[in-house]
């Protein structure tokens, strides 16, 4: 059975592959600095974003050290006195992971082999928050009855903010497309384009809408018995 940490690892890997990026800005985590091993190069995936309602920062790394050496480094760095919570490790092939809780922050490393003897992976930090999450009207997305939120990511670049949602329901792609065309048009959005496309998993539907400076792109595809809705809402494209 896959643990919560394992599911989190898969989601984080998908996030990195999606290429979510951001430059530093005023929002930041109130967490200790993330320790990094030697012979390791890092780059930001996102200095700050909201991932499924939780503030997060993510770095990608490449290292000359093996995954075993990376994990050993963090076992030492995160070792706790006897009686306190120790780092937790998990395998979610091809990833190996290690994570630790420090105060209100959760640090995690996921690593896999790269370039024969080296490694690559992600360093992430999340922070618990007591503040209620407020979604501004321009970032709200209507959903059909029974829809489930698979992922919800808020990220920011200079001059614009965006929210990316992945939803799932059992209605057909055509029914979902009709719902979003009708509902968003009623909310003042203008349809710029709407067309069918071919994907690796079968036919899909893309809808592009605009409302003043905001733009929304919706891609609807069928996966087995479910329909997946990927929506990207940007306030100033």
PDB file of C-alpha atoms in Angstrom:
ATOM      1  CA  UNK A   1       0.000   0.000   0.000  1.00  0.00           C
ATOM      2  CA  UNK A   2       1.332   3.427  -0.931  1.00  0.00           C
ATOM      3  CA  UNK A   3       1.811   5.775   2.034  1.00  0.00           C
ATOM      4  CA  UNK A   4       0.777   9.439   2.158  1.00  0.00           C
ATOM      5  CA  UNK A   5       4.485  10.298   1.751  1.00  0.00           C
ATOM      6  CA  UNK A   6       4.615   8.077  -1.346  1.00  0.00           C
ATOM      7  CA  UNK A   7       1.608   9.776  -2.943  1.00  0.00           C
ATOM      8  CA  UNK A   8       3.176  13.153  -2.128  1.00  0.00           C
ATOM      9  CA  UNK A   9       6.383  12.065  -3.887  1.00  0.00           C
ATOM     10  CA  UNK A  10       4.525  11.115  -7.061  1.00  0.00           C
ATOM     11  CA  UNK A  11       2.663  14.433  -7.074  1.00  0.00           C
ATOM     12  CA  UNK A  12       5.893  16.363  -6.586  1.00  0.00           C
ATOM     13  CA  UNK A  13       7.563  14.508  -9.439  1.00  0.00           C
ATOM     14  CA  UNK A  14       4.622  15.353 -11.701  1.00  0.00           C
ATOM     15  CA  UNK A  15       4.882  18.967 -10.615  1.00  0.00           C
ATOM     16  CA  UNK A  16       8.527  19.192 -11.641  1.00  0.00           C
ATOM     17  CA  UNK A  17       7.811  17.594 -15.005  1.00  0.00           C
ATOM     18  CA  UNK A  18       5.078  20.172 -15.605  1.00  0.00           C
ATOM     19  CA  UNK A  19       7.773  22.849 -15.533  1.00  0.00           C
ATOM     20  CA  UNK A  20       6.108  25.130 -12.959  1.00  0.00           C
ATOM     21  CA  UNK A  21       8.574  27.942 -12.453  1.00  0.00           C
ATOM     22  CA  UNK A  22       8.792  31.189 -10.583  1.00  0.00           C
ATOM     23  CA  UNK A  23      11.176  33.953  -9.604  1.00  0.00           C
ATOM     24  CA  UNK A  24      11.633  35.064  -6.025  1.00  0.00           C
ATOM     25  CA  UNK A  25       9.135  37.521  -4.611  1.00  0.00           C
ATOM     26  CA  UNK A  26       7.909  38.739  -1.230  1.00  0.00           C
ATOM     27  CA  UNK A  27       6.075  35.561  -0.191  1.00  0.00           C
ATOM     28  CA  UNK A  28       8.371  33.006   1.403  1.00  0.00           C
ATOM     29  CA  UNK A  29       8.344  30.147   3.878  1.00  0.00           C
ATOM     30  CA  UNK A  30       9.266  30.774   7.502  1.00  0.00           C
ATOM     31  CA  UNK A  31      11.436  27.649   7.625  1.00  0.00           C
ATOM     32  CA  UNK A  32      15.119  27.013   8.387  1.00  0.00           C
ATOM     33  CA  UNK A  33      17.473  26.933   5.418  1.00  0.00           C
ATOM     34  CA  UNK A  34      17.497  23.647   3.499  1.00  0.00           C
ATOM     35  CA  UNK A  35      20.900  21.997   3.999  1.00  0.00           C
ATOM     36  CA  UNK A  36      22.523  20.847   0.743  1.00  0.00           C
ATOM     37  CA  UNK A  37      25.284  18.259   0.232  1.00  0.00           C
ATOM     38  CA  UNK A  38      28.598  19.039  -1.457  1.00  0.00           C
ATOM     39  CA  UNK A  39      29.144  18.501  -5.189  1.00  0.00           C
ATOM     40  CA  UNK A  40      25.511  19.355  -5.816  1.00  0.00           C
ATOM     41  CA  UNK A  41      24.050  21.976  -8.178  1.00  0.00           C
ATOM     42  CA  UNK A  42      20.565  23.307  -7.459  1.00  0.00           C
ATOM     43  CA  UNK A  43      18.032  25.459  -9.287  1.00  0.00           C
ATOM     44  CA  UNK A  44      14.602  26.692  -8.305  1.00  0.00           C
ATOM     45  CA  UNK A  45      11.479  24.979  -9.524  1.00  0.00           C
ATOM     46  CA  UNK A  46       9.450  27.387  -7.370  1.00  0.00           C
ATOM     47  CA  UNK A  47      10.755  29.532  -4.478  1.00  0.00           C
ATOM     48  CA  UNK A  48       7.160  29.836  -3.244  1.00  0.00           C
ATOM     49  CA  UNK A  49       3.842  28.422  -4.352  1.00  0.00           C
ATOM     50  CA  UNK A  50       0.642  26.979  -2.924  1.00  0.00           C
ATOM     51  CA  UNK A  51       0.366  23.238  -3.599  1.00  0.00           C
ATOM     52  CA  UNK A  52      -3.024  21.735  -2.669  1.00  0.00           C
ATOM     53  CA  UNK A  53      -3.497  24.562  -0.181  1.00  0.00           C
ATOM     54  CA  UNK A  54      -0.060  24.201   1.447  1.00  0.00           C
ATOM     55  CA  UNK A  55       2.768  26.779   1.080  1.00  0.00           C
ATOM     56  CA  UNK A  56       5.789  25.114  -0.529  1.00  0.00           C
ATOM     57  CA  UNK A  57       9.197  25.740  -2.058  1.00  0.00           C
ATOM     58  CA  UNK A  58      10.917  23.309  -4.439  1.00  0.00           C
ATOM     59  CA  UNK A  59      14.453  23.041  -5.814  1.00  0.00           C
ATOM     60  CA  UNK A  60      15.789  20.621  -8.408  1.00  0.00           C
ATOM     61  CA  UNK A  61      19.299  19.253  -7.878  1.00  0.00           C
ATOM     62  CA  UNK A  62      21.995  17.354  -9.777  1.00  0.00           C
ATOM     63  CA  UNK A  63      24.872  15.766  -7.908  1.00  0.00           C
ATOM     64  CA  UNK A  64      28.072  13.835  -8.529  1.00  0.00           C
ATOM     65  CA  UNK A  65      27.152  11.762  -5.474  1.00  0.00           C
ATOM     66  CA  UNK A  66      25.077   8.579  -5.666  1.00  0.00           C
ATOM     67  CA  UNK A  67      21.514   8.357  -4.305  1.00  0.00           C
ATOM     68  CA  UNK A  68      22.873   6.278  -1.403  1.00  0.00           C
ATOM     69  CA  UNK A  69      25.347   9.052  -0.522  1.00  0.00           C
ATOM     70  CA  UNK A  70      22.623  11.722  -0.737  1.00  0.00           C
ATOM     71  CA  UNK A  71      20.349   9.741   1.589  1.00  0.00           C
ATOM     72  CA  UNK A  72      23.237   9.113   4.004  1.00  0.00           C
ATOM     73  CA  UNK A  73      23.966  12.857   4.103  1.00  0.00           C
ATOM     74  CA  UNK A  74      20.393  13.680   5.097  1.00  0.00           C
ATOM     75  CA  UNK A  75      20.242  10.866   7.667  1.00  0.00           C
ATOM     76  CA  UNK A  76      23.179  12.540   9.401  1.00  0.00           C
ATOM     77  CA  UNK A  77      21.932  16.107   8.889  1.00  0.00           C
ATOM     78  CA  UNK A  78      18.435  15.335  10.163  1.00  0.00           C
ATOM     79  CA  UNK A  79      19.292  12.871  12.941  1.00  0.00           C
ATOM     80  CA  UNK A  80      17.297  13.636  16.099  1.00  0.00           C
ATOM     81  CA  UNK A  81      18.034  12.850  19.761  1.00  0.00           C
ATOM     82  CA  UNK A  82      16.637   9.572  21.065  1.00  0.00           C
ATOM     83  CA  UNK A  83      12.922   9.798  21.763  1.00  0.00           C
ATOM     84  CA  UNK A  84      12.260  12.432  19.088  1.00  0.00           C
ATOM     85  CA  UNK A  85      10.762  11.835  15.647  1.00  0.00           C
ATOM     86  CA  UNK A  86      13.400  10.530  13.250  1.00  0.00           C
ATOM     87  CA  UNK A  87      13.556  11.046   9.464  1.00  0.00           C
ATOM     88  CA  UNK A  88      11.178   8.842   7.468  1.00  0.00           C
ATOM     89  CA  UNK A  89      12.343   6.987   4.354  1.00  0.00           C
ATOM     90  CA  UNK A  90      10.323   5.460   1.545  1.00  0.00           C
ATOM     91  CA  UNK A  91      10.824   3.928  -1.896  1.00  0.00           C
ATOM     92  CA  UNK A  92       8.547   5.037  -4.747  1.00  0.00           C
ATOM     93  CA  UNK A  93      10.418   3.691  -7.812  1.00  0.00           C
ATOM     94  CA  UNK A  94      12.376   5.153  -9.429  1.00  0.00           C
ATOM     95  CA  UNK A  95      12.560   7.557  -6.487  1.00  0.00           C
ATOM     96  CA  UNK A  96      14.045   7.072  -3.026  1.00  0.00           C
ATOM     97  CA  UNK A  97      12.825   9.562  -0.450  1.00  0.00           C
ATOM     98  CA  UNK A  98      13.652  10.872   2.994  1.00  0.00           C
ATOM     99  CA  UNK A  99      11.746  13.494   4.980  1.00  0.00           C
ATOM    100  CA  UNK A 100      11.714  15.096   8.405  1.00  0.00           C
ATOM    101  CA  UNK A 101       9.453  17.416  10.405  1.00  0.00           C
ATOM    102  CA  UNK A 102      11.084  20.453  12.017  1.00  0.00           C
ATOM    103  CA  UNK A 103       8.620  22.640  13.891  1.00  0.00           C
ATOM    104  CA  UNK A 104       5.852  23.636  11.460  1.00  0.00           C
ATOM    105  CA  UNK A 105       7.975  22.717   8.443  1.00  0.00           C
ATOM    106  CA  UNK A 106       8.317  19.422   6.580  1.00  0.00           C
ATOM    107  CA  UNK A 107      11.500  18.904   4.555  1.00  0.00           C
ATOM    108  CA  UNK A 108      11.777  16.141   1.980  1.00  0.00           C
ATOM    109  CA  UNK A 109      14.306  14.873  -0.539  1.00  0.00           C
ATOM    110  CA  UNK A 110      13.516  12.579  -3.444  1.00  0.00           C
ATOM    111  CA  UNK A 111      16.430  11.229  -5.426  1.00  0.00           C
ATOM    112  CA  UNK A 112      17.176   8.808  -8.249  1.00  0.00           C
ATOM    113  CA  UNK A 113      20.239   7.688 -10.206  1.00  0.00           C
ATOM    114  CA  UNK A 114      21.532   9.899 -13.033  1.00  0.00           C
ATOM    115  CA  UNK A 115      24.614   9.702 -15.269  1.00  0.00           C
ATOM    116  CA  UNK A 116      25.537   6.208 -14.046  1.00  0.00           C
ATOM    117  CA  UNK A 117      27.157   7.136 -10.717  1.00  0.00           C
ATOM    118  CA  UNK A 118      25.490  10.483  -9.969  1.00  0.00           C
ATOM    119  CA  UNK A 119      21.999  11.484  -8.921  1.00  0.00           C
ATOM    120  CA  UNK A 120      19.197  13.940  -9.557  1.00  0.00           C
ATOM    121  CA  UNK A 121      16.147  14.879  -7.551  1.00  0.00           C
ATOM    122  CA  UNK A 122      14.052  17.442  -5.726  1.00  0.00           C
ATOM    123  CA  UNK A 123      14.385  19.278  -2.424  1.00  0.00           C
ATOM    124  CA  UNK A 124      11.067  20.508  -1.063  1.00  0.00           C
ATOM    125  CA  UNK A 125       9.887  22.308   2.043  1.00  0.00           C
ATOM    126  CA  UNK A 126       6.277  22.751   3.126  1.00  0.00           C
ATOM    127  CA  UNK A 127       4.904  24.809   5.983  1.00  0.00           C
ATOM    128  CA  UNK A 128       1.787  24.280   8.048  1.00  0.00           C
ATOM    129  CA  UNK A 129      -0.436  27.344   8.138  1.00  0.00           C
ATOM    130  CA  UNK A 130      -3.314  28.424  10.346  1.00  0.00           C
ATOM    131  CA  UNK A 131      -4.496  31.082   7.893  1.00  0.00           C
ATOM    132  CA  UNK A 132      -7.672  30.325   5.912  1.00  0.00           C
ATOM    133  CA  UNK A 133      -7.101  29.993   2.186  1.00  0.00           C
ATOM    134  CA  UNK A 134      -8.844  32.681   0.150  1.00  0.00           C
ATOM    135  CA  UNK A 135      -9.315  32.106  -3.589  1.00  0.00           C
ATOM    136  CA  UNK A 136      -9.890  35.416  -5.435  1.00  0.00           C
ATOM    137  CA  UNK A 137     -12.871  35.440  -7.831  1.00  0.00           C
ATOM    138  CA  UNK A 138     -10.658  35.577 -10.935  1.00  0.00           C
ATOM    139  CA  UNK A 139      -8.932  32.346  -9.818  1.00  0.00           C
ATOM    140  CA  UNK A 140     -12.119  30.465  -8.910  1.00  0.00           C
ATOM    141  CA  UNK A 141     -13.198  27.694 -11.262  1.00  0.00           C
ATOM    142  CA  UNK A 142     -16.712  26.207 -11.329  1.00  0.00           C
ATOM    143  CA  UNK A 143     -16.890  22.417 -11.125  1.00  0.00           C
ATOM    144  CA  UNK A 144     -19.467  19.869 -12.172  1.00  0.00           C
ATOM    145  CA  UNK A 145     -21.203  17.924  -9.403  1.00  0.00           C
ATOM    146  CA  UNK A 146     -19.000  15.103  -8.129  1.00  0.00           C
ATOM    147  CA  UNK A 147     -15.742  16.585  -9.411  1.00  0.00           C
ATOM    148  CA  UNK A 148     -12.642  15.851  -7.348  1.00  0.00           C
ATOM    149  CA  UNK A 149      -9.582  18.093  -7.109  1.00  0.00           C
ATOM    150  CA  UNK A 150      -6.493  16.025  -7.935  1.00  0.00           C
ATOM    151  CA  UNK A 151      -3.992  18.895  -7.783  1.00  0.00           C
ATOM    152  CA  UNK A 152      -4.290  22.614  -7.079  1.00  0.00           C
ATOM    153  CA  UNK A 153      -1.198  24.767  -7.612  1.00  0.00           C
ATOM    154  CA  UNK A 154      -0.819  28.543  -7.258  1.00  0.00           C
ATOM    155  CA  UNK A 155       2.414  30.007  -8.615  1.00  0.00           C
ATOM    156  CA  UNK A 156       3.638  33.499  -9.365  1.00  0.00           C
ATOM    157  CA  UNK A 157       6.002  35.210 -11.766  1.00  0.00           C
ATOM    158  CA  UNK A 158       6.823  38.928 -11.943  1.00  0.00           C
ATOM    159  CA  UNK A 159       3.691  40.788 -13.025  1.00  0.00           C
ATOM    160  CA  UNK A 160       1.324  37.814 -13.030  1.00  0.00           C
ATOM    161  CA  UNK A 161      -0.074  35.028 -10.908  1.00  0.00           C
ATOM    162  CA  UNK A 162      -1.528  31.723 -12.001  1.00  0.00           C
ATOM    163  CA  UNK A 163      -3.527  28.812 -10.649  1.00  0.00           C
ATOM    164  CA  UNK A 164      -3.355  25.352 -12.212  1.00  0.00           C
ATOM    165  CA  UNK A 165      -6.108  22.872 -11.358  1.00  0.00           C
ATOM    166  CA  UNK A 166      -6.410  19.198 -12.243  1.00  0.00           C
ATOM    167  CA  UNK A 167      -9.941  17.862 -11.738  1.00  0.00           C
ATOM    168  CA  UNK A 168     -11.545  14.474 -12.262  1.00  0.00           C
ATOM    169  CA  UNK A 169     -15.167  13.412 -12.752  1.00  0.00           C
ATOM    170  CA  UNK A 170     -17.220  10.737 -14.509  1.00  0.00           C
ATOM    171  CA  UNK A 171     -19.021  12.968 -17.022  1.00  0.00           C
ATOM    172  CA  UNK A 172     -17.979  12.762 -20.688  1.00  0.00           C
ATOM    173  CA  UNK A 173     -15.473  15.264 -22.125  1.00  0.00           C
ATOM    174  CA  UNK A 174     -18.249  16.739 -24.280  1.00  0.00           C
ATOM    175  CA  UNK A 175     -20.523  17.280 -21.255  1.00  0.00           C
ATOM    176  CA  UNK A 176     -17.672  18.940 -19.356  1.00  0.00           C
ATOM    177  CA  UNK A 177     -16.833  21.154 -22.334  1.00  0.00           C
ATOM    178  CA  UNK A 178     -20.469  22.256 -22.678  1.00  0.00           C
ATOM    179  CA  UNK A 179     -20.563  23.008 -18.941  1.00  0.00           C
ATOM    180  CA  UNK A 180     -17.462  25.220 -19.034  1.00  0.00           C
ATOM    181  CA  UNK A 181     -18.437  27.027 -22.222  1.00  0.00           C
ATOM    182  CA  UNK A 182     -21.864  27.852 -20.789  1.00  0.00           C
ATOM    183  CA  UNK A 183     -20.899  28.567 -17.174  1.00  0.00           C
ATOM    184  CA  UNK A 184     -17.821  30.679 -17.863  1.00  0.00           C
ATOM    185  CA  UNK A 185     -19.588  32.636 -20.603  1.00  0.00           C
ATOM    186  CA  UNK A 186     -22.330  33.432 -18.073  1.00  0.00           C
ATOM    187  CA  UNK A 187     -19.580  34.727 -15.749  1.00  0.00           C
ATOM    188  CA  UNK A 188     -18.358  37.201 -18.356  1.00  0.00           C
ATOM    189  CA  UNK A 189     -15.632  35.152 -20.045  1.00  0.00           C
ATOM    190  CA  UNK A 190     -15.251  35.343 -23.825  1.00  0.00           C
ATOM    191  CA  UNK A 191     -14.388  32.178 -25.749  1.00  0.00           C
ATOM    192  CA  UNK A 192     -11.332  32.828 -27.940  1.00  0.00           C
ATOM    193  CA  UNK A 193     -11.030  29.288 -29.233  1.00  0.00           C
ATOM    194  CA  UNK A 194     -12.566  25.856 -28.735  1.00  0.00           C
ATOM    195  CA  UNK A 195     -11.414  22.798 -30.637  1.00  0.00           C
ATOM    196  CA  UNK A 196     -10.890  19.049 -30.504  1.00  0.00           C
ATOM    197  CA  UNK A 197      -7.386  17.595 -30.464  1.00  0.00           C
ATOM    198  CA  UNK A 198      -5.592  14.269 -30.401  1.00  0.00           C
ATOM    199  CA  UNK A 199      -3.562  13.216 -27.360  1.00  0.00           C
ATOM    200  CA  UNK A 200      -1.582  10.095 -26.451  1.00  0.00           C
ATOM    201  CA  UNK A 201      -4.586   8.936 -24.417  1.00  0.00           C
ATOM    202  CA  UNK A 202      -7.199   9.680 -27.057  1.00  0.00           C
ATOM    203  CA  UNK A 203      -9.253  12.664 -28.248  1.00  0.00           C
ATOM    204  CA  UNK A 204      -9.469  15.780 -26.128  1.00  0.00           C
ATOM    205  CA  UNK A 205     -11.064  19.215 -26.088  1.00  0.00           C
ATOM    206  CA  UNK A 206      -9.288  22.546 -25.555  1.00  0.00           C
ATOM    207  CA  UNK A 207     -11.074  25.780 -24.612  1.00  0.00           C
ATOM    208  CA  UNK A 208      -9.333  29.172 -24.423  1.00  0.00           C
ATOM    209  CA  UNK A 209     -11.177  32.047 -22.728  1.00  0.00           C
ATOM    210  CA  UNK A 210     -10.414  35.653 -21.822  1.00  0.00           C
ATOM    211  CA  UNK A 211     -11.920  38.139 -19.373  1.00  0.00           C
ATOM    212  CA  UNK A 212     -10.301  41.576 -19.325  1.00  0.00           C
ATOM    213  CA  UNK A 213      -6.613  40.831 -18.571  1.00  0.00           C
ATOM    214  CA  UNK A 214      -7.255  37.304 -17.303  1.00  0.00           C
ATOM    215  CA  UNK A 215      -6.989  34.208 -19.474  1.00  0.00           C
ATOM    216  CA  UNK A 216      -8.060  30.614 -18.891  1.00  0.00           C
ATOM    217  CA  UNK A 217      -6.986  27.509 -20.792  1.00  0.00           C
ATOM    218  CA  UNK A 218      -8.924  24.282 -20.215  1.00  0.00           C
ATOM    219  CA  UNK A 219      -7.882  20.892 -21.600  1.00  0.00           C
ATOM    220  CA  UNK A 220     -10.357  18.021 -21.193  1.00  0.00           C
ATOM    221  CA  UNK A 221      -9.371  14.389 -21.830  1.00  0.00           C
ATOM    222  CA  UNK A 222     -10.712  10.938 -21.067  1.00  0.00           C
ATOM    223  CA  UNK A 223      -8.666   8.514 -18.930  1.00  0.00           C
ATOM    224  CA  UNK A 224     -10.348   5.157 -18.451  1.00  0.00           C
ATOM    225  CA  UNK A 225     -13.699   5.672 -16.743  1.00  0.00           C
ATOM    226  CA  UNK A 226     -12.868   9.252 -15.694  1.00  0.00           C
ATOM    227  CA  UNK A 227     -12.565  12.596 -17.440  1.00  0.00           C
ATOM    228  CA  UNK A 228      -9.608  14.814 -16.496  1.00  0.00           C
ATOM    229  CA  UNK A 229      -9.902  18.601 -16.625  1.00  0.00           C
ATOM    230  CA  UNK A 230      -6.643  20.570 -16.612  1.00  0.00           C
ATOM    231  CA  UNK A 231      -7.291  24.298 -16.172  1.00  0.00           C
ATOM    232  CA  UNK A 232      -4.710  27.078 -16.099  1.00  0.00           C
ATOM    233  CA  UNK A 233      -5.964  30.492 -14.926  1.00  0.00           C
ATOM    234  CA  UNK A 234      -3.598  33.442 -15.408  1.00  0.00           C
ATOM    235  CA  UNK A 235      -4.510  36.972 -14.363  1.00  0.00           C
ATOM    236  CA  UNK A 236      -2.050  38.803 -16.679  1.00  0.00           C
ATOM    237  CA  UNK A 237      -0.713  36.500 -19.437  1.00  0.00           C
TER     238      UNK A 237
END
